[in-house]
Amino acid sequence: MRRRWTTLTVGLASALAGIPATAGAALPTLGGADGVTATSAVTRSGTSVEIRLTGAAAQAAAAYDGKELSVSCDTHPRPGLLFRAESSRTGSSGSSGVLRRRSDGSLAVQTYLANRAWDTCEIARPDRARRRTGRIGPFALYQGDLRPPLARAALTDAGATWIDELGWAIAIGRAQAAAAKVRADGALTPPEVAAAGLVALPDVGASPPAGSVGYWTDGHEQVEFVALSSAGRRLVQRTGADDMLTTNIGQDSTQLARALDTPVIEYDTARVDRDATRSPIVSEPGDVPPELPASLSGTHLTVRITGKAARATFRRLAGRRVSVACGPARLSSVTSDARGLLAGFQLTAVRVPRGATVLRVGLRAGRRADQCAIADDGVRVATVLPTAAGRAMSRDLGAVGVLLEAGDRLAPAGAAAYPTAASLAAAHPKTLVAVDGPTAFPPHRDRAGVWTDGGQRAALSVVSSTGHRFVMADEGNGELRTNIDALLVIGMLLY
């Protein structure tokens, strides 16, 4: 999935950031205010980059003097069209260098990267072994995979703008985590807004004073967190009715997750799926495990092993314990309290009988099992959809896939405006049909609806065979409006 579709992790990262980590507070990233600067020069062997740490930054990083550290640089073009092909002018590059003490007391690292007009560069912290820090439902929490950079600096004005906006995106994420601690579900009351360190906003679309994070709610489903960048750009994350999310802070979700010290979540399969030898099943890229027929009666899941390939797989697994992860077909919100969100899933194990044509699994009471994934040592070998809700969600995921695929063909790389909807539909008659406006849906379920204003706004929509409607809209200025994130979170957690 391409980076512009990773907004789903913003809400989940914010919710997970509200879980106290045994490692303590998130490590800070040293920046310009601490005395970090970067310079670059194009040479025959590549772009020479030097990152220098002075003053407070040099003191804070003294323990790394003489150590070889990873350095990476990135480009950060201003927000443009969200639904366009990737540009060759965007990218990142990494190398390494030794952080050395200079005669003036500063620390500096120099390295060479691919020739490019880089906007930002950062020094990574040394790798650290992951540590298990807790559990939520069937998931284990690990720290150490998403460490924030040691230092970061801008090389261009575009880089300085990006660093500033990332800082405010992080502030919004922390505000969401603080709000979740005050109240796991539902809108905050005025006293709770103050307790979370937020500024109450009078209405949707309002902005807080500079240097603060604002909060608005209609008292029910709609909630908006807002901050202003140093340049006055309005940065927002708004959730509304029907799982609609509007955001312009989601394009750098990995950086947000690192800054928020978000734990990595993984099914705790070591507790249930343990055999003397490794799995004989090897998964290749692009492999799609079979969907097996299944039924659910109370807490009893019955899976029928049908099809030549599936029977062959389960014959190889005879006598082994396989894990069965199940979850709900719907989440109330991507930004729900993480403990409540993750506890809705379950994990169990069953030993595969020899010559089995049926697999019987005992599940936990009080947990949904609309969709389940069967795996051995982390290799998924089958998917089962034992409920009507699970089968409907599977069809919905297929419809969302149509939207994601269509999003790559609306505009070429580097385009400053979208073509008209009519021209796009004419160019892709089998997959797109023009619709009348940004909230319209196509009359046919075999094609995605497309609308553009011929400028910087566009919308893609689809009607699933279940009748559920999904949309992705580019509202301009890097702002995405969509209701697919809650669905994708479930798919991410299960598969």
Coordinates of C-alpha atoms in Angstrom, one line a residue:
M1 CA 0.0 0.0 0.0
R2 CA 1.5 3.3 -1.0
R3 CA 2.3 6.0 1.6
R4 CA -0.5 8.3 0.8
W5 CA -3.0 5.5 1.8
T6 CA -1.4 5.0 5.3
T7 CA -3.6 7.5 7.1
L8 CA -5.3 4.6 8.8
T9 CA -2.3 4.2 11.2
V10 CA -2.6 7.8 12.5
G11 CA -5.7 7.1 14.6
L12 CA -4.5 3.7 15.7
A13 CA -1.0 5.1 16.6
S14 CA -2.6 7.9 18.6
A15 CA -4.8 5.4 20.5
L16 CA -1.9 3.1 21.1
A17 CA 0.3 6.0 22.3
G18 CA -2.2 6.4 25.2
I19 CA -1.0 3.0 26.6
P20 CA 1.8 3.6 29.1
A21 CA 5.1 2.0 27.9
T22 CA 7.4 0.5 30.5
A23 CA 10.3 2.1 28.6
G24 CA 9.1 5.5 29.8
A25 CA 8.5 8.7 27.9
A26 CA 9.2 8.9 24.2
L27 CA 12.7 9.9 23.3
P28 CA 13.0 13.4 21.9
T29 CA 14.5 14.1 18.5
L30 CA 17.1 16.9 18.5
G31 CA 16.4 19.7 16.1
G32 CA 17.2 23.2 15.0
A33 CA 16.2 24.7 18.4
D34 CA 18.8 22.4 20.1
G35 CA 21.6 23.3 17.7
V36 CA 21.3 20.8 14.8
T37 CA 22.1 22.0 11.3
A38 CA 22.7 20.3 8.0
T39 CA 24.5 21.2 4.8
S40 CA 24.9 19.5 1.5
A41 CA 27.0 19.7 -1.7
V42 CA 26.8 17.9 -5.0
T43 CA 30.0 16.0 -5.9
R44 CA 31.0 13.5 -8.5
S45 CA 30.5 10.6 -6.1
G46 CA 27.1 11.8 -4.9
T47 CA 25.6 14.4 -2.5
S48 CA 27.9 15.1 0.4
V49 CA 25.8 15.7 3.6
E50 CA 27.1 17.0 6.9
I51 CA 24.9 17.1 10.0
R52 CA 26.4 19.1 12.8
L53 CA 25.3 19.2 16.5
T54 CA 26.3 22.2 18.6
G55 CA 25.4 23.5 22.1
A56 CA 22.6 21.6 23.8
A57 CA 22.4 19.0 20.9
A58 CA 26.1 18.2 21.3
Q59 CA 25.7 17.7 25.0
A60 CA 22.7 15.5 24.6
A61 CA 24.4 13.3 22.0
A62 CA 27.8 13.1 23.7
A63 CA 27.3 9.3 24.3
Y64 CA 27.3 8.7 20.6
D65 CA 30.7 10.3 20.0
G66 CA 32.8 8.0 17.8
K67 CA 29.9 5.7 16.9
E68 CA 28.9 4.8 13.4
L69 CA 25.3 5.9 12.9
S70 CA 22.8 5.6 10.0
V71 CA 21.9 8.8 8.1
S72 CA 18.9 9.2 5.8
C73 CA 17.6 12.1 3.7
D74 CA 14.2 12.7 2.2
T75 CA 12.4 15.0 -0.2
H76 CA 9.2 16.7 1.0
P77 CA 7.4 18.5 -1.8
R78 CA 4.5 20.7 -0.8
P79 CA 1.0 19.1 -0.7
G80 CA -0.2 18.5 -4.2
L81 CA -2.7 16.1 -5.8
L82 CA -3.3 13.1 -3.7
F83 CA -4.5 10.8 -6.5
R84 CA -1.5 10.8 -8.9
A85 CA 1.3 8.6 -10.0
E86 CA 4.5 8.7 -7.9
S87 CA 7.0 11.3 -9.0
S88 CA 10.6 10.4 -9.6
R89 CA 11.5 13.6 -7.9
T90 CA 10.3 12.2 -4.5
G91 CA 12.2 9.7 -2.5
S92 CA 14.7 8.9 0.2
S93 CA 18.2 7.7 0.5
G94 CA 20.3 6.3 3.4
S95 CA 23.9 5.8 4.3
S96 CA 26.1 5.8 7.4
G97 CA 28.9 7.8 9.0
V98 CA 30.8 8.2 12.2
L99 CA 29.8 11.0 14.6
R100 CA 33.0 12.7 15.6
R101 CA 33.9 15.5 18.0
R102 CA 35.3 18.6 16.3
S103 CA 37.8 21.0 17.8
D104 CA 35.0 23.6 18.5
G105 CA 33.2 21.0 20.7
S106 CA 30.5 20.2 18.2
L107 CA 29.6 16.8 16.9
A108 CA 29.3 16.1 13.2
V109 CA 28.7 13.2 10.8
Q110 CA 29.4 13.3 7.1
T111 CA 28.3 10.9 4.5
Y112 CA 27.5 10.5 0.8
L113 CA 24.1 9.8 -0.7
A114 CA 22.5 9.7 -4.1
N115 CA 22.5 13.0 -6.0
R116 CA 19.3 14.8 -5.1
A117 CA 18.1 18.1 -3.8
W118 CA 17.3 16.7 -0.4
D119 CA 14.9 18.6 2.0
T120 CA 15.6 17.0 5.3
C121 CA 18.3 14.7 6.8
E122 CA 18.2 12.8 10.0
I123 CA 20.5 10.6 12.2
A124 CA 19.0 7.4 13.4
R125 CA 19.4 6.1 16.9
P126 CA 21.3 2.8 17.1
D127 CA 19.2 -0.3 16.8
R128 CA 17.9 -1.7 20.1
A129 CA 16.6 -5.2 20.8
R130 CA 12.8 -5.1 20.9
R131 CA 11.3 -5.6 24.4
R132 CA 7.9 -7.0 25.2
T133 CA 6.1 -4.5 27.3
G134 CA 2.6 -5.9 27.8
R135 CA -0.5 -7.5 26.2
I136 CA -3.9 -6.3 25.1
G137 CA -6.4 -9.1 24.5
P138 CA -4.6 -11.5 22.1
F139 CA -1.9 -9.0 21.1
A140 CA 1.6 -8.6 22.5
L141 CA 3.1 -5.1 22.7
Y142 CA 6.7 -4.5 21.8
Q143 CA 8.9 -1.4 22.1
G144 CA 12.1 -0.8 20.3
D145 CA 11.0 -1.2 16.6
L146 CA 9.9 2.4 16.1
R147 CA 12.6 4.5 17.7
P148 CA 12.6 8.2 17.0
P149 CA 15.6 9.7 15.2
L150 CA 18.4 11.1 17.3
A151 CA 18.5 14.3 15.3
R152 CA 16.8 15.9 12.3
A153 CA 17.6 19.1 10.3
A154 CA 16.3 20.9 7.3
L155 CA 18.4 21.6 4.1
T156 CA 15.7 23.7 2.4
D157 CA 12.8 25.9 3.2
A158 CA 10.5 23.0 2.1
G159 CA 12.2 20.8 4.7
A160 CA 11.9 23.4 7.4
T161 CA 8.2 23.6 6.7
W162 CA 7.8 19.9 6.8
I163 CA 9.6 19.6 10.1
D164 CA 7.4 22.3 11.6
E165 CA 4.2 20.6 10.4
L166 CA 5.4 17.2 11.5
G167 CA 5.8 18.7 15.0
W168 CA 2.2 19.9 15.0
A169 CA 1.0 16.6 13.6
I170 CA 2.8 15.0 16.6
A171 CA 1.1 17.5 18.9
I172 CA -2.3 16.5 17.5
G173 CA -1.5 12.8 18.0
R174 CA -0.5 13.5 21.6
A175 CA -3.7 15.5 22.2
Q176 CA -5.7 12.6 20.9
A177 CA -3.9 10.2 23.3
A178 CA -4.5 12.6 26.2
A179 CA -8.2 12.9 25.3
A180 CA -8.4 9.1 25.2
K181 CA -7.0 8.9 28.7
V182 CA -9.7 11.3 29.9
R183 CA -12.5 9.6 28.1
A184 CA -12.1 6.4 26.1
D185 CA -15.3 6.8 24.1
G186 CA -17.6 9.7 23.4
A187 CA -17.2 13.5 23.2
L188 CA -15.3 15.4 25.9
T189 CA -17.2 17.7 28.2
P190 CA -15.8 21.3 28.6
P191 CA -14.0 20.4 31.9
E192 CA -12.5 17.3 30.2
V193 CA -11.3 19.4 27.3
A194 CA -9.3 21.6 29.8
A195 CA -8.1 18.5 31.6
A196 CA -6.7 17.1 28.3
G197 CA -4.8 20.4 27.7
L198 CA -6.9 21.4 24.7
V199 CA -8.5 24.6 23.6
A200 CA -12.3 24.4 23.1
L201 CA -13.4 25.6 19.6
P202 CA -16.8 27.3 19.0
D203 CA -17.6 25.4 15.8
V204 CA -16.3 23.1 13.1
G205 CA -13.7 24.9 10.9
A206 CA -12.5 27.2 13.7
S207 CA -8.8 27.4 14.6
P208 CA -7.1 27.6 18.0
P209 CA -4.6 30.3 19.0
A210 CA -1.1 29.7 17.7
G211 CA 0.9 27.3 19.8
S212 CA -2.1 25.2 21.0
V213 CA -4.2 22.3 19.9
G214 CA -8.0 23.0 19.5
Y215 CA -10.9 20.6 20.0
W216 CA -14.4 20.7 18.6
T217 CA -17.2 18.3 18.9
D218 CA -20.9 18.2 18.1
G219 CA -21.4 16.3 21.3
H220 CA -22.0 13.0 19.5
E221 CA -20.0 11.4 16.7
Q222 CA -18.1 14.4 15.2
V223 CA -14.8 15.3 16.8
E224 CA -12.1 17.6 15.4
F225 CA -8.5 18.2 16.5
V226 CA -6.8 21.3 15.0
A227 CA -3.5 23.1 15.1
L228 CA -1.9 25.9 13.1
S229 CA 1.6 25.5 11.7
S230 CA 4.1 28.4 12.1
A231 CA 3.1 29.5 8.6
G232 CA -0.6 29.5 9.5
R233 CA -1.6 26.3 7.7
R234 CA -4.5 24.6 9.3
L235 CA -3.7 21.0 10.3
V236 CA -6.7 18.9 11.1
Q237 CA -7.9 15.4 12.0
R238 CA -11.7 15.1 12.1
T239 CA -13.8 12.1 12.6
G240 CA -17.5 12.2 11.8
A241 CA -20.6 10.1 11.3
D242 CA -20.3 6.8 9.3
D243 CA -16.6 6.5 10.0
M244 CA -15.7 9.5 7.9
L245 CA -12.2 10.8 8.5
T246 CA -10.8 14.1 7.2
T247 CA -7.1 14.7 7.7
N248 CA -4.1 16.4 6.2
I249 CA -1.5 14.9 8.8
G250 CA -1.5 11.3 7.7
Q251 CA 1.1 11.1 5.0
D252 CA 4.0 10.6 7.5
S253 CA 2.4 8.0 9.8
T254 CA 5.7 6.2 10.4
Q255 CA 7.3 9.4 11.8
L256 CA 4.2 10.0 13.9
A257 CA 4.3 6.5 15.3
R258 CA 8.0 6.9 16.2
A259 CA 7.5 10.2 17.9
L260 CA 4.5 9.0 19.8
D261 CA 6.6 5.9 21.0
T262 CA 3.8 3.7 19.6
P263 CA 4.2 0.1 20.5
V264 CA 4.3 -2.5 17.8
I265 CA 1.3 -4.9 18.1
E266 CA 1.5 -8.6 17.1
Y267 CA -0.6 -11.6 17.7
D268 CA 0.9 -13.4 20.7
T269 CA 1.2 -16.6 18.7
A270 CA 4.1 -17.9 20.8
R271 CA 1.6 -18.6 23.6
V272 CA -0.7 -20.8 21.5
D273 CA 1.1 -21.9 18.3
R274 CA 4.2 -23.8 19.5
D275 CA 5.7 -26.9 18.0
A276 CA 9.0 -28.7 18.2
T277 CA 9.8 -27.8 14.6
R278 CA 9.3 -24.9 12.3
S279 CA 6.3 -24.8 9.9
P280 CA 6.8 -26.8 6.7
I281 CA 4.7 -24.1 4.9
V282 CA 6.6 -21.3 3.2
S283 CA 4.7 -18.2 2.0
E284 CA 5.8 -16.5 -1.2
P285 CA 5.1 -12.9 -2.1
G286 CA 1.7 -12.6 -3.8
D287 CA 0.4 -15.9 -2.3
V288 CA -3.3 -15.7 -1.5
P289 CA -4.4 -18.3 1.1
P290 CA -7.7 -20.1 0.2
E291 CA -11.0 -19.1 1.7
L292 CA -12.5 -22.1 3.4
P293 CA -16.2 -22.6 4.1
A294 CA -17.0 -22.4 7.8
S295 CA -19.9 -22.1 10.3
L296 CA -20.2 -20.7 13.8
S297 CA -22.5 -22.0 16.5
G298 CA -22.0 -20.1 19.7
T299 CA -18.3 -20.5 20.5
H300 CA -17.8 -23.5 18.2
L301 CA -16.2 -22.7 14.8
T302 CA -16.3 -25.5 12.2
V303 CA -14.0 -25.2 9.2
R304 CA -14.3 -27.5 6.2
I305 CA -11.0 -28.2 4.4
T306 CA -12.0 -28.3 0.8
G307 CA -10.1 -28.0 -2.4
K308 CA -7.0 -29.9 -3.6
A309 CA -4.5 -27.2 -2.5
A310 CA -6.0 -26.7 1.0
R311 CA -6.2 -30.4 1.6
A312 CA -2.5 -30.8 0.6
T313 CA -1.5 -27.9 2.9
F314 CA -3.4 -29.3 5.9
R315 CA -2.0 -32.8 5.3
R316 CA 1.5 -31.3 5.7
L317 CA 0.3 -29.6 8.9
A318 CA -1.1 -32.8 10.5
G319 CA -0.2 -33.1 14.1
R320 CA 0.8 -29.4 14.4
R321 CA -0.8 -26.7 16.3
V322 CA -2.1 -23.8 14.2
S323 CA -3.3 -20.4 15.4
V324 CA -6.7 -19.1 14.7
A325 CA -7.1 -15.3 15.0
C326 CA -10.7 -13.9 14.8
G327 CA -12.1 -10.5 15.0
P328 CA -15.2 -8.3 14.4
A329 CA -16.5 -7.1 11.0
R330 CA -16.8 -3.5 12.2
L331 CA -15.1 -1.0 14.5
S332 CA -16.9 1.9 16.0
S333 CA -14.0 4.3 15.2
V334 CA -10.4 4.1 14.2
T335 CA -9.6 6.4 17.1
S336 CA -11.4 4.4 19.7
D337 CA -9.6 3.5 22.9
A338 CA -6.9 1.0 22.0
R339 CA -7.6 -1.4 24.8
G340 CA -11.2 -1.7 23.8
L341 CA -10.4 -1.8 20.1
L342 CA -7.8 -4.6 20.4
A343 CA -9.6 -6.6 23.0
G344 CA -12.4 -7.2 20.4
F345 CA -10.1 -9.7 18.7
Q346 CA -9.2 -13.2 19.9
L347 CA -6.5 -15.8 19.4
T348 CA -6.7 -19.5 20.0
A349 CA -5.0 -22.7 18.7
V350 CA -6.1 -26.1 17.5
R351 CA -4.1 -29.2 16.6
V352 CA -4.7 -30.4 13.1
P353 CA -5.9 -34.0 13.1
R354 CA -4.4 -36.5 10.6
G355 CA -6.5 -37.0 7.6
A356 CA -8.7 -34.1 8.7
T357 CA -11.4 -32.8 6.4
V358 CA -12.9 -30.7 9.2
L359 CA -11.2 -28.4 11.7
R360 CA -13.2 -27.7 15.0
V361 CA -12.1 -24.7 17.0
G362 CA -13.3 -23.6 20.4
L363 CA -13.5 -19.8 20.7
R364 CA -13.9 -17.5 23.6
A365 CA -17.4 -16.3 24.6
G366 CA -18.1 -12.6 24.3
R367 CA -15.8 -12.0 21.3
R368 CA -16.8 -11.5 17.7
A369 CA -15.6 -14.0 15.1
D370 CA -16.8 -12.6 11.8
Q371 CA -13.5 -13.1 10.1
C372 CA -10.7 -15.5 11.1
A373 CA -7.2 -16.2 9.8
I374 CA -5.6 -19.6 10.3
A375 CA -1.8 -19.6 10.4
D376 CA 1.2 -21.7 11.3
D377 CA 4.3 -20.0 12.7
G378 CA 3.0 -16.7 11.3
V379 CA 2.3 -18.1 7.8
R380 CA -1.3 -17.7 6.9
V381 CA -2.7 -20.9 5.4
A382 CA -6.5 -20.1 5.2
T383 CA -9.1 -17.4 5.7
V384 CA -12.6 -18.2 7.0
L385 CA -15.7 -16.0 7.0
P386 CA -18.2 -17.8 9.3
T387 CA -20.8 -15.1 9.6
A388 CA -22.8 -13.0 7.2
A389 CA -21.1 -9.9 8.6
G390 CA -17.7 -11.3 7.9
R391 CA -18.6 -12.2 4.3
A392 CA -20.1 -8.8 3.8
M393 CA -16.9 -7.2 5.1
S394 CA -14.8 -9.2 2.7
R395 CA -16.9 -7.9 -0.2
D396 CA -16.5 -4.4 1.1
L397 CA -12.7 -4.8 1.2
G398 CA -12.9 -5.8 -2.4
A399 CA -14.8 -2.7 -3.3
V400 CA -12.3 -0.5 -1.4
G401 CA -9.5 -2.2 -3.4
V402 CA -11.2 -0.8 -6.5
L403 CA -10.9 2.7 -5.0
L404 CA -7.2 2.3 -4.1
E405 CA -6.4 1.1 -7.6
A406 CA -8.3 3.9 -9.2
G407 CA -6.5 6.5 -7.1
D408 CA -3.2 5.8 -8.9
R409 CA -4.6 6.7 -12.4
L410 CA -6.3 10.1 -11.9
A411 CA -3.3 12.3 -12.7
P412 CA 0.3 11.7 -14.0
A413 CA 3.3 12.4 -11.8
G414 CA 4.0 16.1 -11.4
A415 CA 0.5 17.2 -12.5
A416 CA -0.8 20.4 -11.0
A417 CA -4.5 19.8 -11.8
Y418 CA -6.8 16.8 -12.3
P419 CA -8.3 16.1 -15.7
T420 CA -12.0 16.3 -16.0
A421 CA -14.1 13.4 -14.8
A422 CA -15.5 12.9 -18.4
S423 CA -12.0 12.5 -19.8
L424 CA -10.9 10.1 -17.1
A425 CA -14.0 8.0 -17.6
A426 CA -13.4 8.0 -21.3
A427 CA -9.8 6.9 -20.8
H428 CA -10.8 4.1 -18.4
P429 CA -14.3 3.0 -19.4
K430 CA -14.0 -0.4 -17.7
T431 CA -13.1 0.9 -14.3
L432 CA -14.3 4.5 -14.0
V433 CA -17.6 6.3 -14.6
A434 CA -18.1 10.1 -14.2
V435 CA -20.5 11.3 -11.5
D436 CA -22.1 14.7 -10.9
G437 CA -20.4 15.8 -7.7
P438 CA -18.0 15.1 -4.8
T439 CA -20.8 13.3 -2.8
A440 CA -22.3 11.4 -5.7
F441 CA -22.0 7.6 -6.2
P442 CA -21.9 5.5 -9.4
P443 CA -25.0 3.8 -10.6
H444 CA -23.1 0.6 -11.3
R445 CA -21.2 -1.6 -8.8
D446 CA -18.6 -2.8 -11.3
R447 CA -16.9 0.7 -11.7
A448 CA -15.7 3.5 -9.4
G449 CA -17.3 6.9 -9.6
V450 CA -15.0 9.8 -10.4
W451 CA -15.5 13.5 -10.0
T452 CA -13.0 16.4 -10.3
D453 CA -13.3 20.2 -10.5
G454 CA -10.6 20.2 -13.1
G455 CA -8.3 21.7 -10.5
Q456 CA -7.0 20.3 -7.2
R457 CA -10.2 18.6 -5.9
A458 CA -11.3 15.1 -6.8
A459 CA -13.5 12.3 -5.4
L460 CA -13.6 8.6 -6.0
S461 CA -16.6 6.6 -4.8
V462 CA -17.8 3.0 -5.0
V463 CA -20.9 1.0 -4.0
S464 CA -20.1 -2.4 -2.6
S465 CA -22.3 -5.4 -3.5
T466 CA -23.4 -5.2 0.2
G467 CA -24.9 -1.7 -0.5
H468 CA -22.2 0.0 1.6
R469 CA -20.8 3.2 0.1
F470 CA -17.2 4.2 0.3
V471 CA -15.4 7.4 -0.7
M472 CA -11.9 8.9 -1.0
A473 CA -11.8 12.6 -1.7
D474 CA -9.0 15.0 -2.3
E475 CA -10.2 18.2 -0.7
G476 CA -7.2 20.2 -1.8
N477 CA -4.1 21.4 0.1
G478 CA -3.2 17.8 1.1
E479 CA -6.5 17.1 2.8
L480 CA -8.0 13.6 2.4
R481 CA -11.6 12.7 3.3
T482 CA -12.4 9.0 3.4
N483 CA -14.5 6.4 5.2
I484 CA -12.3 3.4 4.4
D485 CA -9.9 3.6 7.3
A486 CA -11.9 1.6 9.9
L487 CA -12.4 -1.2 7.4
L488 CA -8.7 -1.2 6.5
V489 CA -7.7 -1.3 10.2
I490 CA -9.6 -4.5 10.7
G491 CA -8.0 -6.0 7.6
M492 CA -4.6 -4.9 8.9
L493 CA -5.1 -6.5 12.3
L494 CA -6.5 -9.8 10.9
Y495 CA -4.3 -10.2 7.9

